[in-house]
Protein backbone atom coordinates (compact mmCIF):
# COMPACT_ATOMS: atom_id res chain seq x y z
CA UNK A 1 0.00 0.00 0.00
CA UNK A 2 1.41 3.41 -0.86
CA UNK A 3 0.38 7.05 -0.91
CA UNK A 4 1.59 9.44 -3.61
CA UNK A 5 1.53 13.16 -4.36
CA UNK A 6 -0.23 14.65 -7.39
CA UNK A 7 3.10 14.44 -9.25
CA UNK A 8 3.34 10.71 -8.50
CA UNK A 9 6.08 10.90 -5.85
CA UNK A 10 5.73 8.24 -3.17
CA UNK A 11 5.37 9.83 0.27
CA UNK A 12 4.31 6.81 2.31
CA UNK A 13 4.31 3.05 2.08
CA UNK A 14 3.29 0.02 4.15
CA UNK A 15 3.93 -3.69 3.93
CA UNK A 16 1.05 -5.94 4.95
CA UNK A 17 1.60 -9.69 5.15
CA UNK A 18 -0.13 -12.78 6.43
CA UNK A 19 1.62 -14.84 9.09
CA UNK A 20 0.80 -17.74 11.36
CA UNK A 21 -0.57 -16.20 14.55
CA UNK A 22 1.37 -18.37 17.05
CA UNK A 23 4.62 -16.91 15.68
CA UNK A 24 3.57 -13.40 16.73
CA UNK A 25 3.66 -14.35 20.40
CA UNK A 26 7.19 -15.80 20.50
CA UNK A 27 9.69 -13.14 21.63
CA UNK A 28 12.36 -14.04 19.07
CA UNK A 29 10.07 -15.26 16.30
CA UNK A 30 10.49 -12.08 14.28
CA UNK A 31 14.06 -13.17 13.58
CA UNK A 32 13.01 -16.46 11.99
CA UNK A 33 11.73 -16.91 8.47
CA UNK A 34 8.50 -18.51 9.66
CA UNK A 35 7.35 -15.32 11.39
CA UNK A 36 8.02 -12.80 8.66
CA UNK A 37 7.59 -14.76 5.45
CA UNK A 38 4.50 -13.94 3.43
CA UNK A 39 2.11 -16.81 4.01
CA UNK A 40 -0.94 -16.38 1.81
CA UNK A 41 -3.62 -18.14 3.75
CA UNK A 42 -1.95 -17.34 7.08
CA UNK A 43 -4.30 -16.73 9.98
CA UNK A 44 -3.12 -13.22 10.91
CA UNK A 45 -2.83 -9.93 9.00
CA UNK A 46 0.45 -8.33 10.08
CA UNK A 47 1.55 -4.76 9.38
CA UNK A 48 5.24 -5.40 8.91
CA UNK A 49 6.36 -1.91 7.97
CA UNK A 50 4.98 1.63 7.75
CA UNK A 51 7.04 4.58 6.50
CA UNK A 52 6.08 8.17 5.69
CA UNK A 53 8.50 10.84 4.47
CA UNK A 54 9.35 13.12 7.38
CA UNK A 55 8.12 16.20 5.46
CA UNK A 56 4.70 14.54 5.05
CA UNK A 57 4.20 13.39 8.65
CA UNK A 58 1.52 14.51 11.09
CA UNK A 59 -1.05 15.32 8.40
CA UNK A 60 -2.90 11.99 8.36
CA UNK A 61 -0.97 10.14 5.64
CA UNK A 62 0.15 7.35 7.99
CA UNK A 63 -3.36 6.88 9.37
CA UNK A 64 -4.76 6.76 5.84
CA UNK A 65 -2.24 4.09 4.87
CA UNK A 66 -3.00 2.02 7.99
CA UNK A 67 -6.73 2.23 7.25
CA UNK A 68 -6.04 1.04 3.69
CA UNK A 69 -4.11 -1.91 5.16
CA UNK A 70 -7.04 -2.66 7.48
CA UNK A 71 -9.36 -2.67 4.45
CA UNK A 72 -7.01 -5.07 2.66
CA UNK A 73 -6.92 -7.31 5.75
CA UNK A 74 -10.73 -7.39 5.67
CA UNK A 75 -10.64 -8.35 1.97
CA UNK A 76 -8.32 -11.19 3.02
CA UNK A 77 -11.13 -12.10 5.46
CA UNK A 78 -9.24 -11.26 8.66
CA UNK A 79 -11.07 -9.75 11.61
CA UNK A 80 -7.98 -8.32 13.29
CA UNK A 81 -4.62 -6.79 12.37
CA UNK A 82 -1.34 -7.13 14.25
CA UNK A 83 1.91 -5.14 14.44
CA UNK A 84 5.02 -4.63 16.55
CA UNK A 85 6.54 -1.34 17.71
CA UNK A 86 9.69 -0.64 19.69
CA UNK A 87 9.17 -0.31 23.42
CA UNK A 88 9.90 3.34 24.25
CA UNK A 89 8.83 4.71 20.85
CA UNK A 90 6.25 7.03 22.39
CA UNK A 91 5.32 8.68 19.09
CA UNK A 92 4.46 5.33 17.48
CA UNK A 93 2.62 4.24 20.64
CA UNK A 94 0.43 7.38 20.58
CA UNK A 95 -0.17 7.00 16.82
CA UNK A 96 -1.36 3.40 17.15
CA UNK A 97 -3.31 4.18 20.34
CA UNK A 98 -5.30 6.78 18.36
CA UNK A 99 -6.00 4.18 15.68
CA UNK A 100 -7.32 1.71 18.26
CA UNK A 101 -4.39 -0.73 18.54
CA UNK A 102 -3.99 -2.27 21.99
CA UNK A 103 -0.87 -3.74 23.58
CA UNK A 104 -1.12 -7.53 23.73
CA UNK A 105 2.32 -8.31 25.11
CA UNK A 106 5.86 -6.96 25.42
CA UNK A 107 9.09 -8.77 24.77
CA UNK A 108 10.91 -9.68 27.97
CA UNK A 109 13.63 -7.22 28.95
CA UNK A 110 16.32 -9.88 28.51
CA UNK A 111 16.14 -9.51 24.71
CA UNK A 112 18.10 -6.25 25.17
CA UNK A 113 20.99 -8.26 26.65
CA UNK A 114 21.19 -10.07 23.31
CA UNK A 115 21.56 -6.72 21.56
CA UNK A 116 18.00 -6.85 20.24
CA UNK A 117 15.24 -4.26 20.35
CA UNK A 118 12.49 -4.84 22.87
CA UNK A 119 9.18 -4.80 21.01
CA UNK A 120 5.55 -4.79 21.98
CA UNK A 121 2.88 -6.66 20.06
CA UNK A 122 -0.33 -4.74 19.33
CA UNK A 123 -3.60 -5.72 17.71
CA UNK A 124 -6.90 -4.24 16.63
CA UNK A 125 -10.23 -5.96 15.99
CA UNK A 126 -11.53 -5.04 12.55
CA UNK A 127 -15.29 -4.71 12.34
CA UNK A 128 -17.41 -4.92 9.23
CA UNK A 129 -16.27 -5.47 5.68
CA UNK A 130 -13.84 -3.43 3.59
CA UNK A 131 -16.80 -1.95 1.72
CA UNK A 132 -18.57 -0.93 4.94
CA UNK A 133 -15.39 0.71 6.25
CA UNK A 134 -14.96 2.66 3.00
CA UNK A 135 -18.53 3.96 3.25
CA UNK A 136 -17.91 5.49 6.68
XYZ file of C-alpha atoms in Angstrom:
136
model
C 0.000 0.000 0.000
C 1.413 3.411 -0.857
C 0.384 7.055 -0.911
C 1.587 9.444 -3.609
C 1.532 13.156 -4.356
C -0.232 14.647 -7.393
C 3.097 14.436 -9.246
C 3.340 10.713 -8.504
C 6.085 10.900 -5.850
C 5.731 8.237 -3.171
C 5.371 9.827 0.270
C 4.313 6.807 2.306
C 4.313 3.047 2.084
C 3.286 0.023 4.151
C 3.929 -3.686 3.933
C 1.053 -5.937 4.949
C 1.602 -9.691 5.148
C -0.128 -12.776 6.427
C 1.616 -14.842 9.088
C 0.796 -17.739 11.355
C -0.572 -16.204 14.546
C 1.367 -18.367 17.048
C 4.620 -16.912 15.676
C 3.565 -13.401 16.727
C 3.661 -14.347 20.404
C 7.185 -15.796 20.502
C 9.692 -13.138 21.629
C 12.356 -14.035 19.071
C 10.072 -15.261 16.299
C 10.488 -12.077 14.278
C 14.060 -13.174 13.576
C 13.011 -16.459 11.991
C 11.726 -16.914 8.469
C 8.496 -18.507 9.665
C 7.347 -15.325 11.390
C 8.019 -12.795 8.659
C 7.588 -14.757 5.448
C 4.503 -13.944 3.429
C 2.107 -16.813 4.013
C -0.942 -16.376 1.811
C -3.620 -18.136 3.745
C -1.951 -17.337 7.084
C -4.299 -16.729 9.980
C -3.121 -13.222 10.907
C -2.829 -9.934 8.996
C 0.454 -8.332 10.076
C 1.554 -4.756 9.378
C 5.236 -5.405 8.915
C 6.358 -1.913 7.968
C 4.982 1.630 7.752
C 7.040 4.577 6.504
C 6.078 8.165 5.689
C 8.502 10.845 4.473
C 9.352 13.124 7.380
C 8.122 16.198 5.464
C 4.697 14.540 5.052
C 4.202 13.395 8.647
C 1.519 14.514 11.088
C -1.054 15.316 8.396
C -2.904 11.986 8.362
C -0.971 10.142 5.638
C 0.150 7.348 7.988
C -3.358 6.876 9.375
C -4.761 6.765 5.840
C -2.241 4.089 4.870
C -2.996 2.018 7.985
C -6.729 2.228 7.250
C -6.040 1.037 3.686
C -4.112 -1.911 5.160
C -7.035 -2.657 7.482
C -9.356 -2.670 4.448
C -7.006 -5.070 2.663
C -6.916 -7.312 5.749
C -10.733 -7.391 5.671
C -10.640 -8.348 1.974
C -8.316 -11.185 3.016
C -11.127 -12.104 5.462
C -9.244 -11.258 8.655
C -11.067 -9.749 11.608
C -7.978 -8.316 13.293
C -4.625 -6.786 12.375
C -1.336 -7.126 14.250
C 1.909 -5.142 14.438
C 5.021 -4.635 16.549
C 6.540 -1.341 17.706
C 9.693 -0.639 19.685
C 9.170 -0.308 23.418
C 9.901 3.337 24.249
C 8.834 4.715 20.852
C 6.253 7.026 22.394
C 5.317 8.675 19.089
C 4.463 5.333 17.481
C 2.620 4.243 20.637
C 0.435 7.382 20.579
C -0.169 6.995 16.820
C -1.363 3.395 17.148
C -3.310 4.183 20.344
C -5.302 6.782 18.359
C -6.003 4.180 15.677
C -7.324 1.707 18.262
C -4.391 -0.726 18.539
C -3.988 -2.271 21.991
C -0.874 -3.735 23.582
C -1.123 -7.526 23.727
C 2.323 -8.310 25.106
C 5.862 -6.956 25.422
C 9.094 -8.768 24.771
C 10.914 -9.679 27.968
C 13.633 -7.220 28.948
C 16.317 -9.879 28.508
C 16.136 -9.507 24.710
C 18.103 -6.253 25.171
C 20.990 -8.257 26.647
C 21.187 -10.073 23.306
C 21.563 -6.719 21.557
C 17.999 -6.853 20.236
C 15.235 -4.259 20.348
C 12.491 -4.837 22.873
C 9.183 -4.803 21.008
C 5.550 -4.787 21.977
C 2.879 -6.656 20.064
C -0.328 -4.737 19.333
C -3.602 -5.716 17.715
C -6.905 -4.239 16.631
C -10.229 -5.960 15.987
C -11.531 -5.042 12.554
C -15.288 -4.707 12.344
C -17.413 -4.918 9.229
C -16.267 -5.470 5.676
C -13.837 -3.433 3.592
C -16.803 -1.948 1.720
C -18.568 -0.926 4.941
C -15.389 0.711 6.249
C -14.962 2.659 2.997
C -18.533 3.960 3.248
C -17.911 5.489 6.684
